[in-house]
Coordinates of C-alpha atoms in Angstrom, one line a residue:
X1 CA 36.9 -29.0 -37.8
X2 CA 35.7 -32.4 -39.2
X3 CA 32.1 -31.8 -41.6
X4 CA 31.5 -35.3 -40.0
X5 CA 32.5 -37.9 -37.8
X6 CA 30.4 -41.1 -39.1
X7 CA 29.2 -42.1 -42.3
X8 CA 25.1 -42.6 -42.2
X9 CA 25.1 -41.8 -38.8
X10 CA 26.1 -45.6 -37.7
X11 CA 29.6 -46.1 -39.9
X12 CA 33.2 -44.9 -38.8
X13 CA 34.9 -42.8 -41.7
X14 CA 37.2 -45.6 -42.7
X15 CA 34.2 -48.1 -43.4
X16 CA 32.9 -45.1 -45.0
X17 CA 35.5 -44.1 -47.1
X18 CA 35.8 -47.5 -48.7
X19 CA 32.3 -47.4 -49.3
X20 CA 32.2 -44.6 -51.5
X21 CA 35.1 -45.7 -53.3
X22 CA 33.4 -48.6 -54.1
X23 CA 30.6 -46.7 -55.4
X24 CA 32.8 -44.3 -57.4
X25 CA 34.6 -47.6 -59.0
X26 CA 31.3 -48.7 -60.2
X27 CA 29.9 -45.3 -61.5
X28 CA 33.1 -44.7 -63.2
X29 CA 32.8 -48.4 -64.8
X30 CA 29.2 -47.9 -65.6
X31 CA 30.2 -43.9 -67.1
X32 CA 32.9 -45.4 -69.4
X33 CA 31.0 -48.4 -70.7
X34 CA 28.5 -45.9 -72.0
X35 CA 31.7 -44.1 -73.5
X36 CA 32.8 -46.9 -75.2
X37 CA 29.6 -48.0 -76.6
X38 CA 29.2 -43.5 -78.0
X39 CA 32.4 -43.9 -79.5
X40 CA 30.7 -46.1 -82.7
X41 CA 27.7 -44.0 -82.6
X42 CA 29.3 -40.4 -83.2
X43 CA 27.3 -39.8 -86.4
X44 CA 24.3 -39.9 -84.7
X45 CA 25.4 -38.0 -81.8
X46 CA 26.2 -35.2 -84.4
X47 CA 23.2 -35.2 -86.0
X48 CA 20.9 -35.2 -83.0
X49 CA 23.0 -32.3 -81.8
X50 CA 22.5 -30.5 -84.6
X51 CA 18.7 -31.0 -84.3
X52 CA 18.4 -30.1 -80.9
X53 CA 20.3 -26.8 -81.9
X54 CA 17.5 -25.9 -84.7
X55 CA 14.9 -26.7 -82.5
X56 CA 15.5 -25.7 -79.1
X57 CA 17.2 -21.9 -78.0
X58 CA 20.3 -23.2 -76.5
X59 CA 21.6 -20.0 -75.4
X60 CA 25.1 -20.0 -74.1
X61 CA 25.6 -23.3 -74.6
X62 CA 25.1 -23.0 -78.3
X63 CA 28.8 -22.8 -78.9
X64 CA 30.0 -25.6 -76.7
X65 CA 27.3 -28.2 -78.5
X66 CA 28.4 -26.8 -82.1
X67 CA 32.6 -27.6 -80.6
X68 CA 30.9 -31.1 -79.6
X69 CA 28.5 -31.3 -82.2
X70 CA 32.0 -31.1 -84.9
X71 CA 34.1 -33.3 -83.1
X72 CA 32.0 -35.4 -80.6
X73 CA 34.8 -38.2 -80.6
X74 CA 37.6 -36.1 -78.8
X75 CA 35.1 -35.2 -76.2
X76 CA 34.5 -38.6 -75.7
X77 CA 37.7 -39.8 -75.9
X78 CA 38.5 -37.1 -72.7
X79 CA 35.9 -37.9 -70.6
X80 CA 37.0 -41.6 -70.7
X81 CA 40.8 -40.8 -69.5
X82 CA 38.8 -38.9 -66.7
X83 CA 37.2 -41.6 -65.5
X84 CA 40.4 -43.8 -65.9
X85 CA 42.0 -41.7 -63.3
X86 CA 38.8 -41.6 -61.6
X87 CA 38.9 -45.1 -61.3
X88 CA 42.3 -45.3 -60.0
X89 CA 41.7 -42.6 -57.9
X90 CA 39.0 -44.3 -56.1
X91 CA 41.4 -47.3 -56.1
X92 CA 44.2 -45.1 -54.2
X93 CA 41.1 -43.9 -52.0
X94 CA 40.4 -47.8 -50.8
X95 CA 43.8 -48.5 -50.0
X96 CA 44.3 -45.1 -48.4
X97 CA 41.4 -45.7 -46.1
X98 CA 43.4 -48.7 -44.9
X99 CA 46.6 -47.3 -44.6
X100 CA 45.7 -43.9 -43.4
X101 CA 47.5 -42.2 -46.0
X102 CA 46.2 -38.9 -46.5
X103 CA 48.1 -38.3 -49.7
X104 CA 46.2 -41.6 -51.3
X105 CA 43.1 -39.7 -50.0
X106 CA 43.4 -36.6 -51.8
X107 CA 43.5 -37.3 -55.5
X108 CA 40.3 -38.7 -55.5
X109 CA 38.7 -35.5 -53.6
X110 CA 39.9 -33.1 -56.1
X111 CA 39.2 -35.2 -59.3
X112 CA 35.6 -35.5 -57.4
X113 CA 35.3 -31.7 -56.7
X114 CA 35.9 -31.1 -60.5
X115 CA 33.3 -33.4 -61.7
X116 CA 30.8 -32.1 -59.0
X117 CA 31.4 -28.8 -59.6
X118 CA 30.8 -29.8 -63.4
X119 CA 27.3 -31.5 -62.5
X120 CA 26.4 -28.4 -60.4
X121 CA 26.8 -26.6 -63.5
X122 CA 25.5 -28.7 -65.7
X123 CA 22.3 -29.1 -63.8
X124 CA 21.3 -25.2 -63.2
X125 CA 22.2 -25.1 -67.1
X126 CA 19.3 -28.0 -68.1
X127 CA 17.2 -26.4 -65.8
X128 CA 17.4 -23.0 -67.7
X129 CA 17.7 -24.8 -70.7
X130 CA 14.0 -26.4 -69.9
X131 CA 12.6 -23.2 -68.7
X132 CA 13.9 -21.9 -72.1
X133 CA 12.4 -24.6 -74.0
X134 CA 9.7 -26.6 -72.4
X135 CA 6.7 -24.6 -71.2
X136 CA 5.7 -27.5 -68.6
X137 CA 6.8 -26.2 -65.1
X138 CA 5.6 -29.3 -63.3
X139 CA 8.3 -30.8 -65.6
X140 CA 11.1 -28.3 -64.7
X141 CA 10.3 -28.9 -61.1
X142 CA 10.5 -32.3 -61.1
X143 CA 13.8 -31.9 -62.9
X144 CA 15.0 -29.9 -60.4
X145 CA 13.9 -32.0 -57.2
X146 CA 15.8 -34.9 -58.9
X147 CA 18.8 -33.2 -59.6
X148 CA 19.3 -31.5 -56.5
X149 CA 18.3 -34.6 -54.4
X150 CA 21.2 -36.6 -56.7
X151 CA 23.9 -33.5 -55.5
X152 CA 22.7 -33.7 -52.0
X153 CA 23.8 -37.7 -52.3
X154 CA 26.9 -36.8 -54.2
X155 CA 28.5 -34.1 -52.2
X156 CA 27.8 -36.1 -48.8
X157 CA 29.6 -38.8 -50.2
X158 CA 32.0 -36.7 -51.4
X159 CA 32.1 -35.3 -47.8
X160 CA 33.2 -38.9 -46.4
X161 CA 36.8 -38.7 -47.5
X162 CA 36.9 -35.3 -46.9
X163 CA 36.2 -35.4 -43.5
X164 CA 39.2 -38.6 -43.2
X165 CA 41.6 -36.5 -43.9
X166 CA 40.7 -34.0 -42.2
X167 CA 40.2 -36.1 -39.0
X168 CA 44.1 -37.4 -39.6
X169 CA 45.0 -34.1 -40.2
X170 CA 43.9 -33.6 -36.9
X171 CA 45.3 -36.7 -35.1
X172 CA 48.4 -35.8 -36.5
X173 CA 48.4 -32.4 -34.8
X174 CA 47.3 -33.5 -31.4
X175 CA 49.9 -36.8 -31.8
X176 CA 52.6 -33.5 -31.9
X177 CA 51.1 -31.5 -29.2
X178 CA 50.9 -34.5 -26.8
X179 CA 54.8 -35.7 -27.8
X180 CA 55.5 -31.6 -27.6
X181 CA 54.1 -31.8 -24.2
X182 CA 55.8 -34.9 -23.2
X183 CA 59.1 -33.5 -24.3
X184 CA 58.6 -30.4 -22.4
X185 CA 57.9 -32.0 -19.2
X186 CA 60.5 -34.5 -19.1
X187 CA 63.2 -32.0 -20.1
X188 CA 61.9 -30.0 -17.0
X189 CA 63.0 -32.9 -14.6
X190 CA 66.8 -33.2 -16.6
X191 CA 69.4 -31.6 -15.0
X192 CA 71.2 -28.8 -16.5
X193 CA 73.8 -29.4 -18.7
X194 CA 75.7 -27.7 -21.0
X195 CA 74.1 -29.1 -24.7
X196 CA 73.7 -26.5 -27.5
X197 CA 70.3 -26.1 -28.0
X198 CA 70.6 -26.4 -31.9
X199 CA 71.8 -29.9 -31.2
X200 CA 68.8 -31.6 -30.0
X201 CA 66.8 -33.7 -32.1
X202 CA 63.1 -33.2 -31.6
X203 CA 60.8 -35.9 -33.6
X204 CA 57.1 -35.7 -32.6
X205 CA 56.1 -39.0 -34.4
X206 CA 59.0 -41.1 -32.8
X207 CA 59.3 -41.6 -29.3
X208 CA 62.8 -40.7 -28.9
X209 CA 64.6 -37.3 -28.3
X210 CA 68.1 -38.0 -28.6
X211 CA 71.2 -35.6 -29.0
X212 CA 72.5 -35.2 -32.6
X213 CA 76.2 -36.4 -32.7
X214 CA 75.1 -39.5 -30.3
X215 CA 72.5 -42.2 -32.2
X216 CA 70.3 -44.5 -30.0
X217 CA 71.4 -47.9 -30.1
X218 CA 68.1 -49.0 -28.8
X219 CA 64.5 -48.6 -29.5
X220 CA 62.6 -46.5 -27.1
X221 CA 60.6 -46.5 -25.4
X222 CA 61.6 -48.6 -22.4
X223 CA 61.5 -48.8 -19.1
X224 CA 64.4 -46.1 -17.2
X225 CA 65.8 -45.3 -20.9
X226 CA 67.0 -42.3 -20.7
X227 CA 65.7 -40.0 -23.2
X228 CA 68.7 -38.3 -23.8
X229 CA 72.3 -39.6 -24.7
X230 CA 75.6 -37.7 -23.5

């Protein structure tokens, strides 16, 4: 079952699908600009790590800032080949949109369920981390509305592409049970004859059921064709 069937209530998946790709491209742009740019500031990445670990209770994150705090330039460095592959992901996504292809879909929906389940993380951790650390709770609450209001945006759009595939998924299934159906009934109406079983080719995404050793020298369907060949 489809999570959805439009995009914002008025757009067909498709339309939607390339929409969020589009958006993806440019937060993946955006995300490895500011890469790029940390990549000749890692001293000062260090240092304000180290600060924020002598003056704040970090918890059990303490040993995954010290790992970043030592090396902060192969952290970098990895989260700019993600976004690469997120980019051409989204890429794959666009033109998968247009060709149906459900295998261009799904790269982009897993490398996007990693990084959300990576912000859903990250954002119950800040907002421990602030309870920790900052005694303002109007603050921590207004954390917490914005990050949960930027996941709700996130997963729906993340939902989009889902919800193509699994709309073709779909298609695909009832395209077989209609041909299944259609094979069945015209087979009825044949008159018996002594084929093996084993020997008839049954293809749900052509439109012709022919008999092994015999190839169709046409293209069905047309009109009287048989749909068999002796």
């Amino acid at each position: 079952m489809p999570l959805m069937y439009t995009f914002c209530t008025w757009l067909p998946l498709r339309l939607g699908t390339i929409i969020v790709g589009l958006i993806s491209i440019i937060q993946s742009i955006i995300i490895e600009m500011v890469c790029i740019l940390s990549l000749s500031m890692t001293d000062t990445i260090s240092r304000e790590i180290n600060k924020m670990l002598h003056s704040n209770n970090m918890i059990y994150t303490t040993e995954i800032f010290k790992a970043i705090e030592k090396d902060p330039r192969n952290y970098i460095t990895n989260i700019m080949i993600y976004f690469l592959l997120h980019t051409v992901s989204c890429i794959a996504l666009i033109y998968g949109s247009f060709k149906r292809s459900i295998i261009l879909i799904l790269p982009y929906i897993i490398l996007e369920f990693i990084r959300l389940f990576i912000i859903i993380i990250s954002v119950i951790t800040s907002m421990i981390l602030i309870k920790m650390n900052v005694l303002d709770f109007l603050f921590l609450i207004l954390i917490s509305v914005i990050g949960v209001f930027l996941l709700q945006i996130l997963i729906y759009l993340w939902c989009c592409p889902l919800s193509l595939v699994q709309c073709l998924i779909l298609d695909k299934k009832l395209l077989v049970s209609h041909s299944r159906e259609a094979f069945e009934s015209n087979n009825s109406a044949l008159p018996k004859t002594a084929v093996n079983i084993q020997d008839v080719v049954y293809d749900p995404l052509s439109d012709h059921y022919g008999w092994r050793p015999f190839k169709p020298s046409y293209s069905y369907p047309y009109e009287n064709m048989p749909q068999y060949e002796y």
